[in-house]
Amino acid sequence: MKSRVAWLARYSPCCKEAQMRPPEFWNTRHGRAAAPVSRTLLLPISWLYQAVSNWKFSRTTPTRLPVPVICVGNINMGGTGKTPLAIKLAQHLMGQGLHPAFLTRGYGGNQRGSVRVDPKLHSHRNVGDEPLLLAEIAPTFVGPDRLASAQMAIQAGANCLIMDDGFQNSSLAKDLSVLALDAEIGLGNGYVFPAGPLREPAGRALQRADAIVWIGPGEMAKQHTELDTFTGAVLSAKLRAEAKPPTGKLLAFAGIGRPEKFFSSLRTAGAELVQEIAFADHHAFSAKDVTNLTKWAEKYQARLITTTKDAVRWPAELRADLLVWPVALEFAKPDDVEKLLAGVIYSCT
């Protein structure tokens, strides 16, 4: 199946951006030995990337806000499940009577200043795709200036804030920093971008983290010595389908961090997939993409199915014919989320 997806990525006219996907050696420990030439050539750029990141992080003094700030982030390029994790935390806080709000950069959107996301007014081209999903759960504020967004959220009535993908942003003082890690790939080959998938050295990131949430099946937690000295909470969770997949022939497509996980989940749940097509993360579907995917589905007498994140990037007038398979994050131990958020809840009551 992997070869079939790769074939489509190379030859299908609707998959030209799939070639922008990360190299395989990023996400495997044997990548240290499997791609020595590539790694060696890329290491100087990695050092430069680290230097710039360090400078940007150190030049900002975090602002302490009158409400607690929870940061949900990752240290890997690409998807790890942080947005479902952020949603799970917000839902628990709301269940305790709190009023959380999301703060996010809005990757892929063209919004310049801070704004509250309104799914009826904004599209993914304005605010990005993930903020549209977050806004269905709790008030969501998008903008490059996290402090301005935070002040706007507090004025709107929020008594706690959740930064989605804000781990490398130092503008706000954080009361709880949670790292989402994919249990299947972990820290990848352990190198910083572009020699590897990491946004910063793992050791430095772990010093700022209060908790790690391993998401999905996998044993990578046991293969990273960098994690042996971590003293914070280590929790496990999985992404659970909220419904059985539709019956009949399906053509699955996805433009997320790791689309193969979506395809695998569908197959495991019993879906009859006739084809799988992977796009680059946050891919904006064009009219040509829609036409090509529709033709492929007709060829196989199948229906199109995708993720909730991809659905918001699909033309609104055509979404009625698109099947969406939603997932939600579920902790391995139900009381883990309560323990994780106990301090935040206490400070708000």
CSV table of C-alpha atoms in Angstrom, one decimal:
chain,number,residue,atom,x,y,z
A,1,MET,CA,0.0,0.0,0.0
A,2,LYS,CA,2.9,2.3,0.8
A,3,SER,CA,4.2,1.9,-2.8
A,4,ARG,CA,0.8,2.7,-4.2
A,5,VAL,CA,0.6,6.0,-2.3
A,6,ALA,CA,4.2,6.8,-3.4
A,7,TRP,CA,3.3,6.0,-7.0
A,8,LEU,CA,0.3,8.4,-6.8
A,9,ALA,CA,2.5,11.1,-5.2
A,10,ARG,CA,4.8,10.9,-8.2
A,11,TYR,CA,2.5,10.4,-11.1
A,12,SER,CA,-1.0,11.6,-10.3
A,13,PRO,CA,-1.7,15.1,-11.6
A,14,CYS,CA,-3.6,16.0,-8.4
A,15,CYS,CA,-0.7,15.0,-6.1
A,16,LYS,CA,2.1,17.3,-7.3
A,17,GLU,CA,2.6,18.8,-3.8
A,18,ALA,CA,3.0,15.3,-2.3
A,19,GLN,CA,6.6,15.5,-3.4
A,20,MET,CA,7.1,18.2,-0.7
A,21,ARG,CA,6.6,15.6,2.0
A,22,PRO,CA,9.5,15.0,4.5
A,23,PRO,CA,12.3,12.6,3.6
A,24,GLU,CA,11.9,9.1,5.1
A,25,PHE,CA,15.2,9.3,7.0
A,26,TRP,CA,13.8,12.1,9.1
A,27,ASN,CA,11.4,9.8,11.0
A,28,THR,CA,13.5,6.7,11.6
A,29,ARG,CA,16.3,6.1,14.1
A,30,HIS,CA,18.2,4.2,11.5
A,31,GLY,CA,18.2,7.4,9.5
A,32,ARG,CA,21.4,8.3,11.3
A,33,ALA,CA,23.1,5.6,9.3
A,34,ALA,CA,20.8,5.3,6.3
A,35,ALA,CA,21.4,8.8,5.0
A,36,PRO,CA,24.9,9.9,6.1
A,37,VAL,CA,25.6,12.0,3.1
A,38,SER,CA,22.3,13.9,3.2
A,39,ARG,CA,22.7,14.4,6.9
A,40,THR,CA,26.2,15.7,6.7
A,41,LEU,CA,25.4,18.1,4.0
A,42,LEU,CA,22.4,19.4,5.9
A,43,LEU,CA,24.0,19.7,9.4
A,44,PRO,CA,25.5,23.2,8.8
A,45,ILE,CA,22.0,24.5,7.9
A,46,SER,CA,20.7,22.8,11.0
A,47,TRP,CA,23.2,24.7,13.1
A,48,LEU,CA,22.2,27.9,11.5
A,49,TYR,CA,18.5,27.2,12.0
A,50,GLN,CA,19.2,26.5,15.7
A,51,ALA,CA,21.2,29.7,16.1
A,52,VAL,CA,18.4,31.8,14.6
A,53,SER,CA,15.8,30.0,16.7
A,54,ASN,CA,17.8,30.5,19.9
A,55,TRP,CA,18.2,34.2,19.1
A,56,LYS,CA,14.5,34.7,18.4
A,57,PHE,CA,13.6,32.8,21.6
A,58,SER,CA,16.0,34.6,23.9
A,59,ARG,CA,15.3,38.2,22.7
A,60,THR,CA,11.7,38.1,24.1
A,61,THR,CA,10.8,38.4,27.7
A,62,PRO,CA,7.6,36.4,28.4
A,63,THR,CA,4.6,38.4,29.7
A,64,ARG,CA,2.8,37.0,32.7
A,65,LEU,CA,-1.0,37.2,32.2
A,66,PRO,CA,-3.7,37.4,34.9
A,67,VAL,CA,-5.1,34.0,33.7
A,68,PRO,CA,-3.3,30.6,33.4
A,69,VAL,CA,-1.8,29.7,30.1
A,70,ILE,CA,-1.5,26.2,28.8
A,71,CYS,CA,0.8,25.5,25.9
A,72,VAL,CA,0.2,22.4,23.7
A,73,GLY,CA,2.9,22.0,21.2
A,74,ASN,CA,5.5,19.6,19.6
A,75,ILE,CA,9.1,19.6,18.7
A,76,ASN,CA,8.6,17.7,15.4
A,77,MET,CA,7.8,19.2,12.0
A,78,GLY,CA,4.5,17.9,10.9
A,79,GLY,CA,1.5,16.4,12.7
A,80,THR,CA,1.6,14.7,16.0
A,81,GLY,CA,-2.0,15.0,17.2
A,82,LYS,CA,-1.5,18.3,19.1
A,83,THR,CA,-4.8,19.9,17.9
A,84,PRO,CA,-6.9,16.9,19.1
A,85,LEU,CA,-5.0,17.1,22.4
A,86,ALA,CA,-5.7,20.8,22.7
A,87,ILE,CA,-9.4,20.2,22.0
A,88,LYS,CA,-9.5,17.4,24.7
A,89,LEU,CA,-8.0,19.8,27.3
A,90,ALA,CA,-10.4,22.5,26.4
A,91,GLN,CA,-13.4,20.2,26.7
A,92,HIS,CA,-12.3,19.0,30.1
A,93,LEU,CA,-11.8,22.6,31.3
A,94,MET,CA,-15.3,23.5,30.0
A,95,GLY,CA,-16.7,20.5,31.8
A,96,GLN,CA,-15.3,22.0,35.1
A,97,GLY,CA,-17.1,25.3,34.5
A,98,LEU,CA,-14.1,27.2,33.1
A,99,HIS,CA,-14.1,29.4,30.0
A,100,PRO,CA,-11.0,28.6,27.9
A,101,ALA,CA,-10.0,30.2,24.7
A,102,PHE,CA,-7.5,29.0,22.0
A,103,LEU,CA,-4.6,31.1,20.8
A,104,THR,CA,-3.0,30.1,17.5
A,105,ARG,CA,-0.8,31.6,14.8
A,106,GLY,CA,-3.1,30.5,12.0
A,107,TYR,CA,-0.6,28.8,9.8
A,108,GLY,CA,-1.6,29.1,6.1
A,109,GLY,CA,-3.9,32.1,6.6
A,110,ASN,CA,-3.4,35.6,5.4
A,111,GLN,CA,-4.8,37.3,8.5
A,112,ARG,CA,-2.4,40.0,9.6
A,113,GLY,CA,-3.6,41.2,13.0
A,114,SER,CA,-5.4,39.4,15.9
A,115,VAL,CA,-8.9,38.4,15.2
A,116,ARG,CA,-11.5,36.1,16.8
A,117,VAL,CA,-12.3,33.3,14.4
A,118,ASP,CA,-15.8,33.0,13.0
A,119,PRO,CA,-16.4,29.9,10.9
A,120,LYS,CA,-19.3,31.6,9.2
A,121,LEU,CA,-17.1,34.5,8.0
A,122,HIS,CA,-13.6,33.1,7.8
A,123,SER,CA,-12.1,30.5,5.5
A,124,HIS,CA,-8.9,28.6,5.8
A,125,ARG,CA,-7.4,31.2,3.5
A,126,ASN,CA,-8.0,33.8,6.1
A,127,VAL,CA,-7.1,32.0,9.4
A,128,GLY,CA,-5.8,28.6,8.5
A,129,ASP,CA,-7.4,25.2,8.8
A,130,GLU,CA,-6.9,24.2,12.4
A,131,PRO,CA,-8.3,27.4,13.9
A,132,LEU,CA,-11.6,26.7,12.1
A,133,LEU,CA,-11.8,23.3,13.9
A,134,LEU,CA,-10.8,24.9,17.3
A,135,ALA,CA,-13.5,27.6,16.9
A,136,GLU,CA,-16.1,24.9,16.9
A,137,ILE,CA,-15.1,24.0,20.4
A,138,ALA,CA,-14.2,27.3,22.1
A,139,PRO,CA,-13.5,30.9,21.3
A,140,THR,CA,-10.4,31.0,19.1
A,141,PHE,CA,-8.1,34.0,18.4
A,142,VAL,CA,-5.6,34.0,15.5
A,143,GLY,CA,-2.7,36.3,15.0
A,144,PRO,CA,1.1,36.6,14.9
A,145,ASP,CA,1.1,38.6,18.1
A,146,ARG,CA,0.1,36.1,20.8
A,147,LEU,CA,0.0,38.7,23.5
A,148,ALA,CA,-2.4,40.8,21.5
A,149,SER,CA,-4.6,37.8,20.9
A,150,ALA,CA,-4.4,36.8,24.6
A,151,GLN,CA,-5.5,40.3,25.7
A,152,MET,CA,-8.4,40.1,23.2
A,153,ALA,CA,-9.4,36.7,24.6
A,154,ILE,CA,-9.4,37.8,28.2
A,155,GLN,CA,-11.5,40.9,27.3
A,156,ALA,CA,-14.0,38.5,25.7
A,157,GLY,CA,-14.3,36.5,29.0
A,158,ALA,CA,-11.7,33.8,28.9
A,159,ASN,CA,-10.3,32.8,32.3
A,160,CYS,CA,-7.7,30.4,30.9
A,161,LEU,CA,-5.9,30.2,27.6
A,162,ILE,CA,-4.6,27.3,25.5
A,163,MET,CA,-1.8,28.0,23.0
A,164,ASP,CA,-2.1,25.6,20.1
A,165,ASP,CA,1.4,25.1,18.7
A,166,GLY,CA,3.1,27.7,20.8
A,167,PHE,CA,5.9,25.7,22.4
A,168,GLN,CA,8.6,27.6,20.5
A,169,ASN,CA,6.9,31.0,21.1
A,170,SER,CA,8.3,32.8,24.2
A,171,SER,CA,5.9,35.9,24.2
A,172,LEU,CA,3.7,34.5,27.0
A,173,ALA,CA,4.7,33.0,30.3
A,174,LYS,CA,3.3,29.5,30.5
A,175,ASP,CA,1.8,27.8,33.5
A,176,LEU,CA,1.7,24.3,31.9
A,177,SER,CA,3.6,23.2,28.8
A,178,VAL,CA,2.5,19.9,27.2
A,179,LEU,CA,4.5,18.2,24.4
A,180,ALA,CA,2.6,16.0,22.0
A,181,LEU,CA,4.7,13.2,20.6
A,182,ASP,CA,3.8,10.6,18.0
A,183,ALA,CA,4.5,7.2,19.6
A,184,GLU,CA,5.3,5.7,16.3
A,185,ILE,CA,8.1,8.1,15.2
A,186,GLY,CA,9.0,9.8,18.5
A,187,LEU,CA,11.9,12.2,18.0
A,188,GLY,CA,12.6,10.8,14.5
A,189,ASN,CA,16.3,10.6,13.8
A,190,GLY,CA,17.0,13.0,16.6
A,191,TYR,CA,18.4,15.8,14.4
A,192,VAL,CA,17.2,19.4,14.0
A,193,PHE,CA,15.6,20.6,10.8
A,194,PRO,CA,16.6,20.2,8.0
A,195,ALA,CA,18.9,17.2,8.9
A,196,GLY,CA,15.9,15.8,10.9
A,197,PRO,CA,12.4,16.6,11.9
A,198,LEU,CA,13.1,18.5,15.2
A,199,ARG,CA,12.3,22.2,15.6
A,200,GLU,CA,14.9,22.5,18.3
A,201,PRO,CA,17.3,20.1,20.2
A,202,ALA,CA,15.3,17.6,22.2
A,203,GLY,CA,17.2,18.2,25.4
A,204,ARG,CA,16.4,21.9,25.5
A,205,ALA,CA,12.8,21.4,24.7
A,206,LEU,CA,12.3,18.8,27.4
A,207,GLN,CA,13.7,21.2,30.0
A,208,ARG,CA,10.7,23.5,29.3
A,209,ALA,CA,8.1,20.8,29.2
A,210,ASP,CA,5.9,19.9,32.2
A,211,ALA,CA,4.4,16.8,30.5
A,212,ILE,CA,4.7,14.6,27.5
A,213,VAL,CA,1.7,12.9,25.9
A,214,TRP,CA,2.5,10.0,23.7
A,215,ILE,CA,-0.2,9.7,21.0
A,216,GLY,CA,-1.0,6.5,19.2
A,217,PRO,CA,0.5,3.0,19.2
A,218,GLY,CA,4.2,2.5,19.1
A,219,GLU,CA,7.3,1.9,21.1
A,220,MET,CA,9.5,4.9,20.3
A,221,ALA,CA,9.3,6.1,23.9
A,222,LYS,CA,11.7,3.3,24.7
A,223,GLN,CA,14.2,4.1,22.0
A,224,HIS,CA,15.1,7.7,22.9
A,225,THR,CA,17.7,8.1,25.6
A,226,GLU,CA,17.0,11.8,25.6
A,227,LEU,CA,13.8,11.0,27.5
A,228,ASP,CA,15.4,9.0,30.3
A,229,THR,CA,16.0,12.0,32.4
A,230,PHE,CA,12.7,13.7,31.9
A,231,THR,CA,11.0,14.3,35.3
A,232,GLY,CA,7.6,15.5,34.2
A,233,ALA,CA,4.4,13.6,33.7
A,234,VAL,CA,4.4,11.0,30.9
A,235,LEU,CA,1.0,10.1,29.6
A,236,SER,CA,-0.4,8.0,26.8
A,237,ALA,CA,-3.4,8.7,24.5
A,238,LYS,CA,-4.8,7.5,21.2
A,239,LEU,CA,-6.9,9.0,18.4
A,240,ARG,CA,-10.3,7.2,18.4
A,241,ALA,CA,-12.7,7.3,15.5
A,242,GLU,CA,-16.0,8.9,16.5
A,243,ALA,CA,-18.0,6.6,14.1
A,244,LYS,CA,-17.5,3.5,12.0
A,245,PRO,CA,-16.3,4.3,8.4
A,246,PRO,CA,-18.9,4.4,5.7
A,247,THR,CA,-19.6,1.2,3.8
A,248,GLY,CA,-18.9,0.8,0.1
A,249,LYS,CA,-15.9,1.7,-2.0
A,250,LEU,CA,-13.9,4.7,-0.7
A,251,LEU,CA,-11.2,6.9,-2.2
A,252,ALA,CA,-9.3,8.4,0.7
A,253,PHE,CA,-7.2,11.6,0.5
A,254,ALA,CA,-5.5,13.7,3.1
A,255,GLY,CA,-3.2,16.7,3.4
A,256,ILE,CA,-2.0,16.4,7.0
A,257,GLY,CA,1.3,15.8,8.7
A,258,ARG,CA,1.1,12.0,8.4
A,259,PRO,CA,-1.6,11.1,6.0
A,260,GLU,CA,-0.6,7.4,6.1
A,261,LYS,CA,-1.9,7.2,9.6
A,262,PHE,CA,-5.4,8.3,8.4
A,263,PHE,CA,-5.3,5.7,5.7
A,264,SER,CA,-4.2,3.0,8.1
A,265,SER,CA,-6.9,3.9,10.6
A,266,LEU,CA,-9.5,3.6,7.9
A,267,ARG,CA,-8.2,0.2,6.8
A,268,THR,CA,-8.0,-1.1,10.4
A,269,ALA,CA,-11.6,0.0,11.0
A,270,GLY,CA,-12.7,-2.1,8.0
A,271,ALA,CA,-13.1,0.5,5.3
A,272,GLU,CA,-12.9,-0.6,1.7
A,273,LEU,CA,-10.3,1.7,0.3
A,274,VAL,CA,-9.7,1.5,-3.5
A,275,GLN,CA,-7.1,4.2,-3.5
A,276,GLU,CA,-5.2,6.5,-1.1
A,277,ILE,CA,-3.8,9.9,-2.1
A,278,ALA,CA,-1.5,12.0,0.0
A,279,PHE,CA,-1.0,15.8,-0.2
A,280,ALA,CA,1.3,18.1,1.6
A,281,ASP,CA,0.3,19.3,5.0
A,282,HIS,CA,-2.1,22.3,4.9
A,283,HIS,CA,-2.5,21.8,1.1
A,284,ALA,CA,-5.1,24.3,-0.3
A,285,PHE,CA,-7.2,22.3,-2.7
A,286,SER,CA,-7.6,23.9,-6.1
A,287,ALA,CA,-10.3,23.5,-8.6
A,288,LYS,CA,-8.0,21.1,-10.5
A,289,ASP,CA,-7.5,19.0,-7.4
A,290,VAL,CA,-11.3,18.7,-6.9
A,291,THR,CA,-11.8,17.8,-10.6
A,292,ASN,CA,-9.0,15.2,-10.5
A,293,LEU,CA,-10.1,13.6,-7.3
A,294,THR,CA,-13.7,13.5,-8.4
A,295,LYS,CA,-12.6,11.8,-11.7
A,296,TRP,CA,-10.5,9.2,-9.8
A,297,ALA,CA,-13.5,8.4,-7.5
A,298,GLU,CA,-15.8,8.0,-10.5
A,299,LYS,CA,-13.3,5.7,-12.1
A,300,TYR,CA,-13.4,3.4,-9.1
A,301,GLN,CA,-17.1,4.0,-8.5
A,302,ALA,CA,-16.1,5.2,-5.0
A,303,ARG,CA,-16.9,8.0,-2.7
A,304,LEU,CA,-14.4,10.5,-1.5
A,305,ILE,CA,-13.5,10.5,2.2
A,306,THR,CA,-11.0,12.7,4.1
A,307,THR,CA,-10.2,14.2,7.5
A,308,THR,CA,-12.0,17.0,9.3
A,309,LYS,CA,-8.9,19.2,8.9
A,310,ASP,CA,-8.9,18.6,5.1
A,311,ALA,CA,-12.7,19.2,4.8
A,312,VAL,CA,-12.4,22.8,5.8
A,313,ARG,CA,-10.0,23.3,2.9
A,314,TRP,CA,-12.5,21.7,0.4
A,315,PRO,CA,-14.7,24.1,-1.5
A,316,ALA,CA,-17.7,24.9,0.8
A,317,GLU,CA,-20.3,24.5,-2.0
A,318,LEU,CA,-19.1,20.9,-2.6
A,319,ARG,CA,-18.7,19.6,1.0
A,320,ALA,CA,-22.2,18.1,1.1
A,321,ASP,CA,-20.9,15.3,-1.2
A,322,LEU,CA,-17.7,14.8,0.8
A,323,LEU,CA,-17.4,12.1,3.5
A,324,VAL,CA,-15.5,13.1,6.6
A,325,TRP,CA,-14.2,10.7,9.2
A,326,PRO,CA,-13.7,12.5,12.5
A,327,VAL,CA,-11.4,11.3,15.3
A,328,ALA,CA,-11.1,12.4,19.0
A,329,LEU,CA,-8.2,12.0,21.5
A,330,GLU,CA,-8.7,9.6,24.3
A,331,PHE,CA,-6.3,9.2,27.3
A,332,ALA,CA,-5.3,5.7,28.2
A,333,LYS,CA,-6.3,6.4,31.8
A,334,PRO,CA,-9.4,8.6,32.1
A,335,ASP,CA,-8.2,10.5,35.1
A,336,ASP,CA,-4.9,11.5,33.4
A,337,VAL,CA,-6.4,14.6,32.0
A,338,GLU,CA,-7.8,15.7,35.4
A,339,LYS,CA,-4.5,15.2,37.0
A,340,LEU,CA,-2.7,17.1,34.2
A,341,LEU,CA,-5.0,20.1,34.5
A,342,ALA,CA,-5.5,20.1,38.3
A,343,GLY,CA,-3.2,23.1,38.9
A,344,VAL,CA,-4.9,25.1,36.2
A,345,ILE,CA,-8.4,24.4,37.5
A,346,TYR,CA,-7.4,25.2,41.0
A,347,SER,CA,-5.9,28.6,40.0
A,348,CYS,CA,-9.2,29.5,38.3
A,349,THR,CA,-11.5,28.7,41.1
